[in-house]
Amino acid sequence: MSAAAGRRPRVMITTGTEARERPLRRTDVSSGRNYADALAQVGLLPSYLPSLDPELAGAFLDDADGVVLSGGGDVDPARCGQVPHPDLGEVDHQRDAFELALYRSARERGLPVLGICRGVQLVVVAEGGDLHQHLPALPGMHQHEQAGRDGDPLHGVHLAAGSVLRAHADAERIAVNSFHHQGVDRLPDALAQVGRSDDGLVEAVEAASGAFLLAMQWHPEMAFRRHASARAPFAAIAAAQGA
């Protein structure tokens, strides 16, 4: 789907929630502004979505041209039939339910979807795949939860020939940052692996068919100002909307 001529395509960004005590006791909608900065730079108009009742997910998309599934806490392993690993992080059940409904509604409508970090994990679960709950427990894994917090690259990712991501990155291999301990395990048939790290972990997926869908394990929104390859995912979703 493309936006009407003369206006910026509107992209909805998912968010987490945070409880706080001061100056008032309340629950805040939480996400990084850098998602919006990266999307605005490629000609899109970003808006942030709170995680509300899943029944509202479709209505949020009535005036939307695309969706970004942002980073955040762990996806509940029960969503793919797993028992919790001892090192499972914080889980937000309401966010899981809302984002799964949002993703499915976006796919039904043919809207472009971009998933970032938690976003790729949510896409895999939504399509019937499985997750690694704690990568450090697996043999041979590189560090995937880097100590440096500025978003600069940590390790390399090989990009699949013929993929949308490789076309926009214009490279066979790129360097990416890494801030996760969950990861993709079994990939469902609806998704194609288009990025893999040197230790064999799936780092990026695209839809095997249908509307634009790209999801990656790293955080390009943290590095797009300093590293050209980090702009590729945002250029890709903009192109999918005719921006």
XYZ file of C-alpha atoms in Angstrom:
243
model
C 0.000 0.000 0.000
C 1.275 3.475 -0.850
C 0.337 6.763 0.786
C -1.659 9.314 -1.161
C 0.450 11.626 -3.305
C 1.587 14.781 -1.553
C 1.611 13.496 2.019
C 4.123 11.655 4.158
C 3.227 8.011 4.780
C 2.233 7.528 8.416
C 4.070 4.814 10.334
C 2.936 3.537 13.723
C 5.679 2.629 16.248
C 4.962 0.247 19.115
C 6.000 1.110 22.674
C 6.560 -0.356 26.112
C 5.276 0.856 29.457
C 7.138 1.987 32.558
C 5.785 2.610 36.062
C 7.129 5.617 37.961
C 6.532 7.311 41.294
C 7.653 10.935 40.809
C 6.483 13.601 40.382
C 3.242 11.612 40.055
C 2.509 7.899 40.351
C 1.639 6.834 36.825
C 2.376 4.447 33.965
C 4.310 5.990 31.088
C 4.363 5.038 27.426
C 8.029 4.389 26.685
C 10.178 4.213 23.550
C 13.218 5.865 22.031
C 12.845 9.044 20.014
C 15.548 7.766 17.654
C 13.013 5.462 15.962
C 11.006 8.526 14.953
C 14.131 10.464 13.960
C 15.238 7.689 11.605
C 11.793 7.343 10.008
C 11.321 11.091 9.582
C 14.694 11.350 7.866
C 13.528 9.017 5.071
C 10.285 10.938 4.489
C 7.871 9.122 6.797
C 5.592 10.512 9.517
C 6.000 8.506 12.742
C 3.473 8.127 15.570
C 3.836 6.137 18.793
C 1.227 3.585 19.890
C 0.451 2.592 23.480
C -0.090 -1.114 24.162
C -3.837 -1.184 24.755
C -6.587 -3.769 24.267
C -5.691 -6.047 21.331
C -9.185 -5.458 19.955
C -8.128 -1.862 19.173
C -5.129 -2.907 17.067
C -7.007 -2.900 13.767
C -8.588 0.493 14.409
C -5.134 2.013 14.993
C -4.192 0.917 11.484
C -7.182 2.476 9.719
C -5.136 5.578 8.869
C -1.694 3.947 8.904
C 0.623 3.184 6.010
C 3.108 1.019 7.891
C 4.161 -0.419 11.264
C 7.429 -0.535 13.201
C 7.688 -3.157 15.950
C 10.209 -1.579 18.309
C 12.683 -3.053 20.776
C 11.931 -3.821 24.391
C 11.613 -6.631 26.930
C 11.459 -10.356 26.365
C 8.646 -12.063 24.475
C 6.786 -14.529 26.706
C 8.148 -18.019 25.857
C 4.677 -19.461 26.508
C 3.700 -17.860 23.193
C 5.739 -20.570 21.454
C 4.991 -23.359 23.924
C 8.173 -23.087 25.992
C 8.684 -23.041 29.765
C 10.601 -20.018 31.112
C 14.389 -20.236 31.131
C 15.965 -19.255 34.491
C 17.464 -16.185 32.814
C 14.267 -15.021 31.130
C 13.937 -11.254 31.461
C 10.895 -9.102 32.199
C 7.781 -10.010 30.192
C 4.909 -7.640 29.365
C 1.878 -9.805 28.624
C -0.296 -6.893 27.517
C 2.343 -5.666 25.096
C 2.776 -9.162 23.647
C -0.960 -9.544 23.074
C -1.382 -6.078 21.546
C 1.615 -6.324 19.223
C 0.682 -9.797 18.006
C -2.776 -8.488 17.119
C -1.256 -5.388 15.495
C 1.173 -7.454 13.429
C -1.508 -9.844 12.215
C -3.825 -6.991 11.299
C -1.014 -5.219 9.420
C -0.239 -8.371 7.432
C -3.916 -8.898 6.588
C -4.087 -5.329 5.283
C -0.859 -5.626 3.287
C 0.885 -2.875 5.272
C 4.700 -2.738 5.308
C 6.162 -3.952 8.612
C 9.630 -3.293 10.042
C 10.674 -5.227 13.168
C 13.626 -4.185 15.340
C 15.272 -6.425 17.988
C 12.259 -7.579 20.047
C 10.362 -6.945 16.798
C 12.025 -9.835 14.946
C 11.326 -12.137 17.878
C 7.665 -11.123 17.901
C 7.379 -11.700 14.135
C 8.895 -15.186 14.450
C 6.502 -16.111 17.262
C 3.505 -14.656 15.400
C 4.333 -16.818 12.376
C 4.685 -19.999 14.454
C 8.441 -20.163 15.006
C 10.502 -20.647 18.177
C 12.987 -18.570 20.150
C 16.230 -19.152 22.009
C 15.452 -17.727 25.436
C 19.036 -17.073 26.591
C 21.824 -17.047 24.015
C 24.743 -17.140 26.511
C 23.554 -20.641 27.477
C 24.229 -21.920 23.938
C 27.687 -23.217 22.927
C 29.703 -21.196 20.454
C 27.682 -17.994 20.656
C 29.354 -14.621 20.221
C 28.535 -11.800 22.599
C 25.088 -10.531 21.618
C 24.521 -8.131 24.518
C 27.313 -5.618 24.163
C 28.625 -3.525 27.022
C 28.961 -0.316 24.984
C 25.603 1.478 25.016
C 26.089 4.015 22.203
C 24.885 1.699 19.424
C 28.118 1.398 17.456
C 28.720 -1.961 15.704
C 29.878 -5.061 17.593
C 29.875 -7.915 15.054
C 29.288 -8.742 11.411
C 26.173 -10.020 9.643
C 26.179 -11.744 6.241
C 23.278 -10.625 4.019
C 21.524 -13.023 1.656
C 21.773 -12.440 -2.085
C 18.525 -11.160 -3.583
C 17.176 -9.821 -0.280
C 15.644 -6.366 0.097
C 18.002 -5.640 2.981
C 21.107 -6.460 0.943
C 19.865 -4.315 -1.946
C 19.424 -1.273 0.303
C 22.643 -1.877 2.265
C 24.523 -2.417 -1.030
C 26.838 -4.883 0.738
C 27.273 -8.615 1.294
C 28.285 -8.082 4.913
C 27.569 -5.284 7.361
C 28.585 -4.514 10.956
C 25.768 -4.233 13.491
C 25.251 -3.508 17.173
C 23.779 -6.114 19.534
C 21.569 -5.670 22.618
C 19.643 -8.919 23.126
C 19.763 -12.256 24.909
C 16.738 -13.857 23.222
C 17.141 -14.870 19.581
C 15.579 -16.705 16.657
C 15.678 -20.511 16.903
C 13.300 -22.314 14.512
C 12.306 -20.145 11.566
C 8.747 -20.679 10.246
C 8.044 -21.274 6.553
C 6.461 -17.811 6.177
C 9.851 -16.172 6.778
C 13.137 -16.268 4.889
C 16.498 -15.843 6.604
C 18.309 -12.869 5.026
C 20.950 -12.087 7.648
C 23.162 -14.380 9.726
C 26.005 -13.679 12.171
C 29.292 -15.574 12.105
C 28.161 -17.849 14.949
C 25.165 -18.994 12.858
C 22.423 -17.000 14.608
C 19.602 -15.711 12.402
C 19.890 -11.912 12.522
C 17.373 -10.747 9.882
C 14.292 -12.122 8.150
C 11.983 -11.072 5.335
C 8.578 -12.384 4.285
C 8.746 -15.402 1.995
C 5.798 -13.873 0.107
C 3.280 -11.032 0.355
C 3.683 -7.436 1.466
C 6.972 -5.914 2.636
C 8.235 -7.381 5.890
C 11.757 -6.912 7.216
C 12.831 -7.658 10.782
C 16.299 -7.635 12.302
C 17.913 -8.421 15.619
C 20.025 -5.243 15.891
C 19.095 -1.595 16.555
C 19.674 0.491 13.387
C 17.854 3.462 14.915
C 20.750 3.860 17.371
C 23.371 4.088 14.625
C 21.739 5.589 11.527
C 23.354 9.015 11.952
C 26.900 7.564 12.095
C 26.781 4.416 9.960
C 25.366 4.298 6.439
C 24.375 0.619 6.605
C 22.092 1.376 9.556
C 19.971 3.581 7.294
C 19.161 0.659 4.976
C 16.151 -0.743 6.924
C 14.481 2.669 7.069
C 15.148 3.324 3.392
C 13.605 -0.076 2.659
C 10.313 0.568 4.474
C 10.139 4.069 2.966
C 10.535 2.595 -0.516
C 7.795 0.073 0.243
C 5.449 3.014 0.897
C 6.498 5.073 -2.073
C 8.203 7.730 0.055
